[in-house]
């Protein structure tokens, strides 16, 4: 899902972290992206506004507001956002982190959010032995207990599958079957079906549905109606989209918006969106 149509961002050039945890805030223009890179510390990319994406060799991870993507030390990754976003990054030294060993999306608790924002106001070289150091310790403990969220999409490596995936990401309402794609990429339907399961753990239909739902997060966050989002992402009706969304993410689109923004329910009611 990364795009090279917007401004390219340059990761900070740090030889080492000045403290075990380092904070960085960025206002991201629509379509911003970074080239693939890695660093010897972990990175927590928290979306305070908009939807953030992180692509690794294993797959894509999407974080709507109040969620964050954790990228462990040494993992090659790209960051991207399709629309404008606000990102708070925490760079965490390996010896300070007790977060997962693999890239994942975490649901940020209200306490973790306040700690992230409070930490961002501290000096870069904060007093590790004083109150700032104690705040960092509480922050790390809170991050370690955050639940995971299902906003991930495994990616294949086969060039034929990647061709299909890229086309579907560019046009998520594309309804062509795997038999149709077989003629496009020069492989049998059976081969493509087998490779999808082998490389992603998902069947073609499951993968396409998850991709569509993850792409829909941007449009929902931007305020598009559920009907608009459903039709633009390949669903015949809002009810079908809501049912698929609930099955994948364990909540409706309206519930997710209310979780991100306490005022969202008023906006949703005003637009008469179906919420369940």
Tab-separated table of N, CA and C in Angstrom, residues 161 164-165 168 174-181 189 192-194 196-197 200-212:
chain	number	residue	atom	x	y	z
A	161	UNK	N	1.621	-13.168	-7.850
A	161	UNK	CA	0.689	-12.765	-6.799
A	161	UNK	C	0.848	-11.288	-6.470
A	164	UNK	N	-1.066	-9.193	-8.873
A	164	UNK	CA	-2.493	-9.186	-8.553
A	164	UNK	C	-2.768	-8.265	-7.362
A	165	UNK	N	-1.948	-8.389	-6.327
A	165	UNK	CA	-2.150	-7.596	-5.112
A	165	UNK	C	-2.045	-6.102	-5.401
A	168	UNK	N	-5.173	-4.873	-7.153
A	168	UNK	CA	-6.326	-4.807	-6.263
A	168	UNK	C	-6.212	-3.651	-5.275
A	174	UNK	N	-12.329	-4.010	-7.761
A	174	UNK	CA	-12.111	-4.938	-8.869
A	174	UNK	C	-12.648	-6.310	-8.466
A	175	UNK	N	-13.610	-6.829	-9.233
A	175	UNK	CA	-14.302	-8.067	-8.863
A	175	UNK	C	-13.812	-9.280	-9.642
A	176	UNK	N	-12.721	-9.154	-10.368
A	176	UNK	CA	-12.252	-10.298	-11.147
A	176	UNK	C	-11.921	-11.494	-10.254
A	177	UNK	N	-12.252	-12.677	-10.722
A	177	UNK	CA	-11.984	-13.905	-9.983
A	177	UNK	C	-10.533	-14.340	-10.194
A	178	UNK	N	-10.131	-15.320	-9.418
A	178	UNK	CA	-8.774	-15.830	-9.582
A	178	UNK	C	-8.607	-16.487	-10.951
A	179	UNK	N	-9.688	-17.041	-11.489
A	179	UNK	CA	-9.624	-17.588	-12.852
A	179	UNK	C	-9.367	-16.473	-13.858
A	180	UNK	N	-9.970	-15.311	-13.655
A	180	UNK	CA	-9.712	-14.165	-14.536
A	180	UNK	C	-8.257	-13.733	-14.428
A	181	UNK	N	-7.751	-13.676	-13.213
A	181	UNK	CA	-6.370	-13.243	-13.014
A	181	UNK	C	-5.364	-14.235	-13.586
A	189	UNK	N	-5.236	-21.149	-12.441
A	189	UNK	CA	-6.003	-20.769	-11.253
A	189	UNK	C	-5.592	-21.626	-10.058
A	192	UNK	N	-2.232	-20.405	-8.614
A	192	UNK	CA	-2.376	-19.149	-7.887
A	192	UNK	C	-3.064	-19.365	-6.542
A	193	UNK	N	-4.104	-20.186	-6.530
A	193	UNK	CA	-4.821	-20.452	-5.285
A	193	UNK	C	-3.904	-21.115	-4.265
A	194	UNK	N	-3.122	-22.086	-4.730
A	194	UNK	CA	-2.209	-22.788	-3.821
A	194	UNK	C	-1.146	-21.840	-3.286
A	196	UNK	N	-1.288	-18.554	-2.939
A	196	UNK	CA	-1.860	-17.586	-2.008
A	196	UNK	C	-1.900	-18.164	-0.597
A	197	UNK	N	-2.370	-19.384	-0.470
A	197	UNK	CA	-2.462	-20.004	0.850
A	197	UNK	C	-1.065	-20.266	1.425
A	200	UNK	N	0.579	-16.559	2.216
A	200	UNK	CA	-0.097	-15.605	3.098
A	200	UNK	C	-0.898	-16.270	4.212
A	201	UNK	N	-1.161	-17.559	4.085
A	201	UNK	CA	-2.013	-18.230	5.060
A	201	UNK	C	-3.494	-17.970	4.824
A	202	UNK	N	-3.820	-17.241	3.752
A	202	UNK	CA	-5.197	-16.902	3.431
A	202	UNK	C	-5.525	-17.330	2.005
A	203	UNK	N	-6.770	-17.703	1.783
A	203	UNK	CA	-7.226	-17.916	0.426
A	203	UNK	C	-7.348	-16.579	-0.293
A	204	UNK	N	-7.446	-16.625	-1.610
A	204	UNK	CA	-7.516	-15.386	-2.389
A	204	UNK	C	-8.672	-14.504	-1.949
A	205	UNK	N	-9.868	-15.084	-1.791
A	205	UNK	CA	-11.027	-14.300	-1.387
A	205	UNK	C	-10.850	-13.693	-0.006
A	206	UNK	N	-10.263	-14.451	0.924
A	206	UNK	CA	-10.009	-13.925	2.267
A	206	UNK	C	-9.005	-12.776	2.221
A	207	UNK	N	-7.950	-12.951	1.417
A	207	UNK	CA	-6.931	-11.905	1.335
A	207	UNK	C	-7.529	-10.625	0.757
A	208	UNK	N	-8.300	-10.761	-0.316
A	208	UNK	CA	-8.882	-9.577	-0.950
A	208	UNK	C	-9.836	-8.870	0.004
A	209	UNK	N	-10.622	-9.623	0.747
A	209	UNK	CA	-11.549	-8.990	1.688
A	209	UNK	C	-10.794	-8.224	2.770
A	210	UNK	N	-9.737	-8.816	3.322
A	210	UNK	CA	-8.968	-8.121	4.359
A	210	UNK	C	-8.303	-6.869	3.783
A	211	UNK	N	-7.778	-6.964	2.569
A	211	UNK	CA	-7.178	-5.802	1.934
A	211	UNK	C	-8.207	-4.683	1.765
A	212	UNK	N	-9.398	-5.023	1.296
A	212	UNK	CA	-10.443	-4.021	1.109
A	212	UNK	C	-10.805	-3.346	2.434
